[in-house]
Amino acid sequence: MKRFSGWTLASPATLLVVIFLVLPVLATIATTFMTPAGPFATYTSFFGSGFRRTVLWRTIQISAITTIISLVIGFITAFVVSRAPGWLKSILIIAAVFPLLTGVVVRSFAWLIILGKNGILNSTLLSLGLISEPATMLYTQGAVIVAMVYLFVPLMILTLAGVLESIPDDLIQASASLGARPVATFMQVIFPLAVPGLIVGAVLVFTGSFTAYATPQLLGGEAQMVMGTLMYQQAMVTFDWVSASTIAAIMVVITIAVVLLMTRIARRLNPMAV
Amino acid sequence: MTNKLHPALIAFTVLVFFFLVGPLVIVIGSALSDTTYLTFPPQGLSLRWFENIFQISAFRRTIITSLQIAFLSTFIALLIGIPAAYALNRYRIQLPGWLSTLFILPVLVPELVLGFSILKNVAAQFSAPIFLSLVIGHSLLVLPYVVRVISASLASFDFSIEEAAISLGSPPLKTFFTILLPNVRSGVIAAFILSFITSINDVSISIFMTGPGISTLPIQILAHMEQFFDPTVASVSVLLMALTVAVMAVVERTLGLTFLAK
């Protein structure tokens, strides 16, 4: 009896990805090398522009700061979640999943209400007498970072809670009974075991913030232009598709570089990982 | 172990969850305000901003478009993703190792790059209709979720049951519908739901595919916010949150929410 072969079954999905993702993305990257001015002209003009270098540097900064803050908050919270009793753990997981499944527009919009000139934070600070006139919080790097941290902390908590949960309590108790103080147990037992999870989390957050659009657009605007918003502007406002393709290519290269670098680090730090 | 957690750690965690849930509570509060501007706590209670959503034709239109795109792309992703996940699990030796990487490419390639590339090299190049481009983009976007979730449920499937059915003379398609599908039912439901919500919320792909009279809901929300700062957007956000709650309830019933933490 004739049965479907593996390739027959996998081919529709394979074709969809190859035709509509691999080829178009490769074509986008290829066009950046095929300009009349020479193969690297678009890149020399990108890196030759002080404004674009600032945008790239700002994006790297925002993404790095967001990653570090999310790692610290996520790690501590995930540790508490992983050691919480069953019923409480479920509630905490639900409280982390809910924002994660709520769209990025809604979650960024929330910070627009909070950080606006007449927003909640300003009116609270004013009524407490801590400031005398509304502070400008929107369209600053801080606003973008706060909203990005808000975006990625749930992801970090969920990624790390799974990893931390798999660390047996026995190990921690053994460490304690052998005389390690809590801090030593944390640094020498829990932290090394969590490294693979931390690296996965860091990669997700860094690449996610590096290529974000909606959040920097809403909370940073023109003043805090990042790679994503610059790419959109080049593609849809000034219709300079070569320039937009160049930004796209740089984004892809940096994303892949970060993934490869972090996987290498993960392998070095933990031979069991990956 | 729980009682040994340092109080500072617990206090920190409480603050973090306040930080996670607080902003969403603020959005809900602002949606109920009777004022023409966004404010929290709400001044006067009113549902008029919810009514207002449906009075704006752009919202009515984009809600329908978003639902259509989400249903269509999820359906396509299931149609091609289930066989792919099955092939990856059943014929692991026959298929090259890079194939499973290929199916997760849509989450590795930045969404903005994918959206722009579809616009430039599919929509503009072959003058494909915007609606079709949106369906293609969203099908790609949700395919990794389908493959991953279905693979996870197939991991615990005993393929010898299927062998038994086939050796007893059951034709392949009938075997698929009567043996395999019922066994991965909860996986299919979860994949459907996760894909649907991912598609509904997408910005980075849809932002490149708007045209005269066509756009998706999140893009319309962004456009509305540029002109008005009234509670309409807060009301739409509440509707989207209600959808999220429904989704979580279904996932909880089928796979358990802890699945998402893996």
Coordinates of C-alpha atoms in Angstrom, one line a residue:
Chain A
M1 CA 0.0 0.0 0.0
K2 CA 1.2 3.4 -1.0
R3 CA 1.9 5.8 1.9
F4 CA 2.8 9.4 1.9
S5 CA 6.5 10.0 2.2
G6 CA 8.1 12.4 4.6
W7 CA 8.9 14.9 1.9
T8 CA 5.4 14.9 0.4
L9 CA 4.0 15.8 3.8
A10 CA 6.6 18.4 4.6
S11 CA 6.7 20.0 1.2
P12 CA 3.8 22.5 1.4
A13 CA 5.2 24.1 4.5
T14 CA 8.7 23.9 3.1
L15 CA 7.6 25.6 -0.1
L16 CA 5.7 28.4 1.8
V17 CA 8.8 29.2 3.8
V18 CA 11.2 29.0 0.9
I19 CA 9.1 31.0 -1.6
F20 CA 7.7 33.6 0.7
L21 CA 10.4 34.0 3.4
V22 CA 13.8 32.7 2.3
L23 CA 13.8 34.0 -1.3
P24 CA 12.2 37.4 -0.6
V25 CA 14.5 38.1 2.4
L26 CA 17.6 37.0 0.4
A27 CA 16.4 39.2 -2.5
T28 CA 16.1 42.1 -0.1
I29 CA 19.7 41.6 1.1
A30 CA 21.0 41.0 -2.4
T31 CA 19.6 44.3 -3.8
T32 CA 21.8 46.2 -1.3
F33 CA 24.9 44.9 -3.1
M34 CA 23.6 45.6 -6.6
T35 CA 23.5 49.4 -6.6
P36 CA 25.0 51.3 -9.5
A37 CA 27.5 53.0 -7.2
G38 CA 29.2 49.7 -6.3
P39 CA 28.6 46.7 -4.1
F40 CA 29.2 48.3 -0.7
A41 CA 28.0 51.8 -1.5
T42 CA 24.8 51.6 0.5
Y43 CA 26.8 50.4 3.6
T44 CA 29.4 53.1 3.3
S45 CA 26.6 55.7 3.1
F46 CA 24.8 54.1 6.1
F47 CA 27.9 54.1 8.3
G48 CA 29.1 57.4 6.8
S49 CA 26.0 59.2 8.1
G50 CA 26.3 60.4 11.6
F51 CA 22.6 60.3 12.1
R52 CA 22.4 56.6 11.1
R53 CA 25.3 55.7 13.3
T54 CA 23.6 57.4 16.2
V55 CA 20.4 55.4 15.5
L56 CA 22.3 52.1 15.4
W57 CA 24.2 52.9 18.5
R58 CA 21.0 54.0 20.3
T59 CA 19.2 50.8 19.3
I60 CA 22.1 48.7 20.6
Q61 CA 22.1 50.7 23.9
I62 CA 18.3 50.4 24.4
S63 CA 18.4 46.7 23.6
A64 CA 21.4 46.0 25.9
I65 CA 19.9 48.0 28.8
T66 CA 16.5 46.3 28.3
T67 CA 18.1 42.9 28.2
I68 CA 20.1 43.4 31.4
I69 CA 17.2 44.9 33.4
S70 CA 14.8 42.1 32.1
L71 CA 17.4 39.5 33.1
V72 CA 17.8 40.7 36.6
I73 CA 14.0 41.3 37.2
G74 CA 13.1 38.0 35.4
F75 CA 15.6 35.9 37.2
I76 CA 14.7 37.0 40.7
T77 CA 11.0 36.8 40.0
A78 CA 11.3 33.4 38.3
F79 CA 13.2 32.1 41.3
V80 CA 10.4 33.1 43.7
V81 CA 7.8 31.8 41.3
S82 CA 9.6 28.4 40.9
R83 CA 9.7 28.0 44.7
A84 CA 6.1 29.1 45.3
P85 CA 3.5 26.6 46.5
G86 CA 1.4 25.1 43.6
W87 CA -1.8 27.3 43.8
L88 CA 0.2 30.5 44.0
K89 CA 2.5 29.4 41.2
S90 CA -0.4 29.0 38.9
I91 CA -1.7 32.4 39.7
L92 CA 1.7 34.0 39.1
I93 CA 2.1 32.1 35.8
I94 CA -1.3 33.3 34.7
A95 CA -0.3 36.9 35.7
A96 CA 2.8 36.6 33.5
V97 CA 1.1 34.9 30.6
F98 CA -1.7 37.4 30.4
P99 CA 0.5 40.4 29.4
L100 CA 2.5 38.2 27.1
L101 CA -0.6 37.3 25.1
T102 CA -1.9 40.8 25.1
G103 CA -0.7 42.6 22.0
V104 CA 2.3 44.9 21.9
V105 CA 0.2 47.9 20.9
V106 CA -2.0 47.5 23.9
R107 CA 0.9 47.1 26.2
S108 CA 2.8 50.1 24.8
F109 CA -0.4 52.2 24.9
A110 CA -0.7 51.6 28.6
W111 CA 2.7 53.4 29.1
L112 CA 1.5 56.2 26.9
I113 CA -1.3 56.8 29.5
I114 CA 1.1 56.5 32.4
L115 CA 4.0 58.6 31.1
G116 CA 2.1 61.3 29.2
K117 CA 2.4 65.0 30.0
N118 CA -1.0 64.8 31.8
G119 CA -0.4 61.2 32.6
I120 CA -0.8 59.3 35.8
L121 CA 2.8 59.5 36.8
N122 CA 3.0 63.2 36.3
S123 CA -0.3 63.9 38.1
T124 CA 0.7 61.7 41.0
L125 CA 4.1 63.3 41.4
L126 CA 2.5 66.8 41.1
S127 CA -0.1 66.0 43.8
L128 CA 2.6 64.7 46.1
G129 CA 4.5 67.9 45.6
L130 CA 7.6 66.0 44.3
I131 CA 7.7 68.1 41.1
S132 CA 6.4 71.6 40.5
E133 CA 5.5 71.2 36.8
P134 CA 4.9 68.1 34.6
A135 CA 8.1 66.4 33.6
T136 CA 8.7 65.3 30.0
M137 CA 8.8 61.5 30.1
L138 CA 7.5 60.5 26.7
Y139 CA 9.8 60.5 23.8
T140 CA 12.9 59.8 25.9
Q141 CA 15.2 56.8 25.9
G142 CA 14.0 56.0 29.4
A143 CA 10.3 55.7 28.3
V144 CA 11.3 53.3 25.5
I145 CA 13.4 51.2 27.9
V146 CA 10.6 51.1 30.6
A147 CA 8.0 49.9 28.0
M148 CA 10.4 47.4 26.5
V149 CA 11.2 46.0 29.9
Y150 CA 7.5 45.7 30.5
L151 CA 7.2 43.9 27.2
F152 CA 9.9 41.4 27.8
V153 CA 9.8 40.6 31.6
P154 CA 6.9 38.1 31.3
L155 CA 8.8 36.2 28.6
M156 CA 11.9 36.2 30.8
I157 CA 9.9 35.0 33.8
L158 CA 8.3 32.1 31.9
T159 CA 11.6 31.1 30.2
L160 CA 13.5 31.1 33.5
A161 CA 10.7 29.6 35.7
G162 CA 10.9 26.4 33.7
V163 CA 14.6 26.2 34.0
L164 CA 14.7 27.0 37.8
E165 CA 11.9 24.6 38.5
S166 CA 14.0 21.8 37.1
I167 CA 16.7 22.5 39.7
P168 CA 16.0 19.9 42.4
D169 CA 15.4 21.2 46.0
D170 CA 17.8 18.5 47.2
L171 CA 20.7 20.3 45.5
I172 CA 19.9 23.6 47.3
Q173 CA 19.4 21.8 50.6
A174 CA 22.6 19.8 50.1
S175 CA 24.5 23.1 49.5
A176 CA 23.0 24.6 52.6
S177 CA 23.6 21.6 54.8
L178 CA 27.3 21.6 53.7
G179 CA 27.5 25.0 55.2
A180 CA 27.0 27.3 52.2
R181 CA 25.3 30.6 53.0
P182 CA 22.2 31.5 50.9
V183 CA 24.2 33.9 48.8
A184 CA 26.9 31.3 48.1
T185 CA 24.3 28.7 47.3
F186 CA 22.7 31.1 44.9
M187 CA 26.0 32.1 43.2
Q188 CA 27.6 28.6 43.1
V189 CA 24.6 26.3 42.6
I190 CA 21.5 28.0 41.3
F191 CA 23.1 30.6 39.0
P192 CA 25.4 28.2 37.0
L193 CA 22.5 25.8 36.5
A194 CA 20.3 28.6 35.2
V195 CA 22.9 29.9 32.7
P196 CA 21.4 28.2 29.7
G197 CA 18.0 29.6 30.4
L198 CA 19.5 33.1 31.0
I199 CA 21.2 32.9 27.7
V200 CA 18.1 31.9 25.8
G201 CA 16.2 34.7 27.6
A202 CA 18.9 37.2 26.8
V203 CA 18.9 36.3 23.1
L204 CA 15.1 36.5 22.9
V205 CA 15.0 39.9 24.6
F206 CA 18.0 41.4 22.8
T207 CA 16.8 40.4 19.3
G208 CA 13.2 41.3 20.2
S209 CA 14.1 44.8 21.3
F210 CA 16.7 45.3 18.6
T211 CA 14.0 44.8 15.9
A212 CA 11.0 46.3 17.7
Y213 CA 8.8 48.8 15.9
A214 CA 5.5 49.6 17.8
T215 CA 7.0 50.4 21.2
P216 CA 9.8 52.7 20.1
Q217 CA 7.4 54.3 17.6
L218 CA 4.8 55.1 20.3
L219 CA 7.0 56.0 23.2
G220 CA 10.1 57.2 21.5
G221 CA 8.8 58.8 18.3
E222 CA 11.1 60.8 16.0
A223 CA 13.2 61.9 18.9
Q224 CA 14.3 58.3 19.8
M225 CA 14.5 56.8 16.3
V226 CA 15.8 53.2 16.4
M227 CA 16.6 50.8 13.6
G228 CA 13.0 49.5 13.3
T229 CA 11.4 52.9 13.1
L230 CA 14.1 54.2 10.8
M231 CA 13.6 51.2 8.5
Y232 CA 9.8 51.8 8.4
Q233 CA 10.3 55.5 7.7
Q234 CA 12.7 54.8 4.8
A235 CA 10.4 52.1 3.4
M236 CA 7.0 53.8 3.8
V237 CA 7.5 57.5 4.2
T238 CA 10.5 58.4 2.0
F239 CA 10.1 55.3 -0.2
D240 CA 13.9 54.8 -0.3
W241 CA 13.7 51.0 -0.5
V242 CA 17.5 50.5 -1.0
S243 CA 18.1 52.3 2.2
A244 CA 15.4 50.3 4.0
S245 CA 16.9 47.1 2.6
T246 CA 20.3 48.1 3.9
I247 CA 18.8 48.6 7.4
A248 CA 17.0 45.2 7.0
A249 CA 20.3 43.5 6.1
I250 CA 22.1 45.0 9.1
M251 CA 19.3 43.9 11.4
V252 CA 19.5 40.3 10.0
V253 CA 23.3 40.2 10.4
I254 CA 23.2 41.6 13.9
T255 CA 20.4 39.2 15.0
I256 CA 22.2 36.2 13.6
A257 CA 25.5 37.3 15.1
V258 CA 23.9 37.7 18.6
V259 CA 22.3 34.2 18.3
L260 CA 25.6 32.6 17.2
L261 CA 27.7 34.4 19.8
M262 CA 25.3 33.6 22.7
T263 CA 25.1 29.9 21.6
R264 CA 28.9 29.8 21.7
I265 CA 29.0 31.4 25.1
A266 CA 26.4 29.0 26.3
R267 CA 28.5 26.1 25.1
R268 CA 31.6 27.4 26.8
L269 CA 29.9 28.0 30.1
N270 CA 28.0 24.8 30.2
P271 CA 29.1 21.8 28.2
M272 CA 25.7 20.2 28.8
A273 CA 23.8 23.1 27.1
V274 CA 22.5 23.2 23.6
Chain B
M1 CA 11.7 25.7 50.8
T2 CA 9.0 28.4 50.4
N3 CA 9.3 29.6 54.0
K4 CA 13.0 30.1 53.5
L5 CA 12.6 32.7 50.8
H6 CA 14.0 36.0 52.0
P7 CA 11.2 38.6 52.6
A8 CA 13.0 41.1 50.3
L9 CA 12.7 38.6 47.5
I10 CA 9.0 38.2 48.1
A11 CA 8.5 42.0 48.3
F12 CA 10.4 42.4 45.1
T13 CA 8.2 39.8 43.3
V14 CA 5.1 41.5 44.6
L15 CA 6.3 44.8 43.1
V16 CA 7.2 43.0 39.8
F17 CA 3.7 41.6 39.5
F18 CA 2.2 45.0 40.4
F19 CA 4.3 46.4 37.5
L20 CA 3.0 43.7 35.2
V21 CA -0.7 43.9 35.9
G22 CA -1.0 47.6 36.9
P23 CA -0.7 49.2 33.5
L24 CA -3.4 46.8 32.1
V25 CA -5.7 47.8 35.0
I26 CA -5.1 51.4 34.1
V27 CA -6.1 50.8 30.5
I28 CA -9.3 49.1 31.6
G29 CA -10.0 52.1 34.0
S30 CA -9.4 54.6 31.3
A31 CA -11.7 52.8 28.9
L32 CA -14.6 53.3 31.3
S33 CA -14.1 57.0 31.8
D34 CA -16.9 59.4 30.7
T35 CA -14.4 62.1 29.7
T36 CA -13.3 62.9 26.1
Y37 CA -9.7 62.6 27.1
L38 CA -7.8 59.7 28.6
T39 CA -7.7 59.8 32.3
F40 CA -7.2 57.5 35.3
P41 CA -8.8 56.9 37.7
P42 CA -11.9 57.2 35.4
Q43 CA -14.1 60.2 35.9
G44 CA -17.7 59.0 35.7
L45 CA -18.5 55.6 34.4
S46 CA -19.6 55.1 30.8
L47 CA -19.5 52.5 28.1
R48 CA -19.8 55.1 25.4
W49 CA -16.2 54.7 24.2
F50 CA -17.0 51.0 23.5
E51 CA -20.0 52.2 21.4
N52 CA -17.7 54.7 19.7
I53 CA -15.4 51.9 18.4
F54 CA -18.3 50.6 16.2
Q55 CA -19.3 54.1 15.1
I56 CA -15.9 54.6 13.5
S57 CA -16.0 52.8 10.2
A58 CA -12.2 52.3 10.1
F59 CA -12.5 50.2 13.3
R60 CA -15.4 48.2 12.1
R61 CA -13.6 47.4 8.8
T62 CA -10.2 46.6 10.4
I63 CA -11.8 44.4 13.0
I64 CA -13.4 42.3 10.3
T65 CA -10.2 42.3 8.2
S66 CA -8.1 41.2 11.2
L67 CA -10.5 38.4 12.0
Q68 CA -10.5 37.2 8.4
I69 CA -6.7 37.3 8.2
A70 CA -6.4 35.5 11.6
F71 CA -8.8 32.7 10.6
L72 CA -7.4 32.3 7.1
S73 CA -3.7 32.3 8.1
T74 CA -4.3 30.0 11.1
F75 CA -6.2 27.6 8.9
I76 CA -3.4 27.6 6.2
A77 CA -0.7 27.1 8.9
L78 CA -2.6 24.2 10.4
L79 CA -3.3 22.7 7.0
I80 CA 0.4 22.6 6.1
G81 CA 1.9 22.7 9.5
I82 CA 0.3 19.5 10.9
P83 CA 1.6 17.3 8.0
A84 CA 5.0 19.0 8.4
A85 CA 5.1 18.3 12.2
Y86 CA 4.0 14.8 11.5
A87 CA 6.7 14.2 8.9
L88 CA 9.3 15.7 11.3
N89 CA 8.4 13.3 14.0
R90 CA 7.5 10.2 12.0
Y91 CA 10.2 10.4 9.3
R92 CA 13.0 11.9 11.3
I93 CA 15.7 9.8 9.7
Q94 CA 14.5 10.4 6.2
L95 CA 14.4 14.2 6.4
P96 CA 17.4 16.4 6.7
G97 CA 18.1 18.1 10.0
W98 CA 17.9 21.6 8.7
L99 CA 14.2 21.2 7.9
S100 CA 13.0 21.8 11.5
T101 CA 15.2 24.9 11.5
L102 CA 13.5 26.1 8.3
F103 CA 10.1 25.9 10.0
I104 CA 11.2 28.2 12.9
L105 CA 12.9 30.7 10.5
P106 CA 9.8 33.0 10.8
V107 CA 10.6 33.6 14.4
L108 CA 14.4 34.0 13.8
V109 CA 14.1 36.5 10.9
P110 CA 13.1 39.9 12.3
E111 CA 9.4 40.4 11.6
L112 CA 10.0 43.8 10.1
V113 CA 12.4 42.4 7.6
L114 CA 9.9 39.7 6.7
G115 CA 7.1 42.2 6.3
F116 CA 9.2 44.5 4.2
S117 CA 10.6 41.7 2.0
I118 CA 7.1 40.4 1.3
L119 CA 6.0 44.0 0.4
K120 CA 9.0 44.6 -1.8
N121 CA 9.5 41.2 -3.5
V122 CA 6.0 39.7 -3.5
A123 CA 3.4 42.4 -3.2
A124 CA 5.1 45.1 -5.3
Q125 CA 7.0 42.7 -7.6
F126 CA 4.1 40.6 -8.7
S127 CA 1.4 43.2 -7.8
A128 CA -0.2 40.7 -5.4
P129 CA -3.3 42.1 -3.7
I130 CA -2.7 43.5 -0.2
F131 CA -5.2 41.1 1.4
L132 CA -3.3 38.1 -0.1
S133 CA 0.0 39.4 1.0
L134 CA -1.3 39.8 4.6
V135 CA -2.5 36.2 4.5
I136 CA 0.9 35.0 3.3
G137 CA 2.8 37.0 5.9
H138 CA 0.6 35.9 8.8
S139 CA 0.6 32.3 7.7
L140 CA 4.4 32.4 7.9
L141 CA 4.3 34.2 11.2
V142 CA 2.1 31.6 12.9
L143 CA 3.6 28.5 11.2
P144 CA 6.3 28.0 13.8
Y145 CA 3.7 27.9 16.6
V146 CA 1.7 25.2 14.8
V147 CA 4.8 23.1 14.0
R148 CA 6.1 23.4 17.6
V149 CA 2.9 22.8 19.4
I150 CA 1.9 19.8 17.2
S151 CA 5.4 18.3 17.4
A152 CA 5.1 18.6 21.2
S153 CA 1.8 16.7 21.2
L154 CA 3.1 14.1 18.7
A155 CA 6.2 13.4 20.9
S156 CA 3.9 11.5 23.2
F157 CA 2.0 9.8 20.4
D158 CA 2.6 6.0 20.0
F159 CA 3.1 5.6 16.3
S160 CA 2.6 1.8 16.6
I161 CA -1.2 2.5 17.0
E162 CA -1.1 4.0 13.6
E163 CA 0.9 1.1 12.3
A164 CA -1.7 -1.2 13.7
A165 CA -4.5 0.6 11.9
I166 CA -2.7 0.6 8.6
S167 CA -1.7 -3.0 8.8
L168 CA -5.4 -3.8 9.4
G169 CA -6.2 -2.1 6.1
S170 CA -7.1 1.4 7.1
P171 CA -6.3 3.9 4.2
P172 CA -3.8 6.6 5.1
L173 CA -6.2 9.5 5.1
K174 CA -8.8 7.7 7.2
T175 CA -6.0 6.7 9.6
F176 CA -5.0 10.3 9.8
F177 CA -8.5 11.5 10.7
T178 CA -9.6 8.6 12.9
I179 CA -6.3 7.7 14.7
L180 CA -3.8 10.5 14.6
L181 CA -6.0 13.7 14.8
P182 CA -8.1 12.6 17.8
N183 CA -4.8 11.9 19.6
V184 CA -3.4 15.4 19.0
R185 CA -6.7 17.2 19.4
S186 CA -5.6 19.3 22.3
G187 CA -2.4 20.3 20.5
V188 CA -4.5 21.3 17.4
I189 CA -6.8 23.5 19.6
A190 CA -3.8 25.1 21.4
A191 CA -2.0 25.7 18.1
F192 CA -5.1 27.3 16.6
I193 CA -5.6 29.6 19.6
L194 CA -2.0 30.7 19.8
S195 CA -1.8 31.3 16.1
F196 CA -5.0 33.2 16.1
I197 CA -3.9 35.6 18.9
T198 CA -0.5 36.1 17.4
S199 CA -2.0 37.0 14.1
I200 CA -4.6 39.4 15.7
N201 CA -1.9 41.2 17.6
D202 CA 0.7 41.5 14.8
V203 CA 2.1 44.9 14.0
S204 CA 5.5 44.4 12.4
I205 CA 4.4 42.5 9.3
S206 CA 1.0 44.2 8.8
I207 CA 2.5 47.7 9.1
F208 CA 3.9 47.2 5.6
M209 CA 0.7 46.0 4.1
T210 CA -1.9 48.7 4.2
G211 CA -3.6 50.2 1.3
P212 CA -6.8 52.0 0.3
G213 CA -9.5 50.7 2.6
I214 CA -7.5 47.8 3.9
S215 CA -5.5 47.5 7.1
T216 CA -5.5 45.4 10.3
L217 CA -6.8 46.4 13.7
P218 CA -3.5 47.1 15.5
I219 CA -2.4 49.3 12.6
Q220 CA -5.7 51.2 12.8
I221 CA -5.2 51.6 16.5
L222 CA -1.8 53.2 15.8
A223 CA -3.3 55.4 13.2
H224 CA -6.1 56.5 15.5
M225 CA -3.6 57.3 18.3
E226 CA -1.7 59.7 16.0
Q227 CA -4.8 61.9 15.7
F228 CA -6.9 61.4 18.8
F229 CA -6.1 60.9 22.5
D230 CA -9.6 59.8 23.5
P231 CA -10.6 56.6 25.4
T232 CA -11.5 54.8 22.2
V233 CA -8.2 53.1 22.0
A234 CA -8.5 52.0 25.6
S235 CA -11.8 50.4 24.8
V236 CA -10.4 48.5 21.9
S237 CA -7.6 47.4 24.1
V238 CA -10.1 46.1 26.6
L239 CA -11.8 44.1 23.8
L240 CA -8.4 42.6 22.9
M241 CA -7.8 41.8 26.5
A242 CA -11.1 40.0 26.7
L243 CA -10.0 38.0 23.7
T244 CA -6.8 37.1 25.5
V245 CA -8.7 35.9 28.6
A246 CA -10.8 33.7 26.3
V247 CA -7.7 32.3 24.7
M248 CA -6.0 31.6 28.1
A249 CA -9.1 29.8 29.2
V250 CA -9.0 27.5 26.2
V251 CA -5.3 26.9 26.4
E252 CA -5.6 26.1 30.1
R253 CA -8.3 23.5 29.4
T254 CA -6.4 21.9 26.5
L255 CA -2.7 21.9 27.3
G256 CA -2.5 23.7 30.7
L257 CA -0.9 27.2 30.9
T258 CA 2.4 25.8 32.1
F259 CA 2.9 24.5 28.6
L260 CA 3.6 28.1 27.6
A261 CA 6.4 28.3 30.2
K262 CA 8.3 25.5 28.4

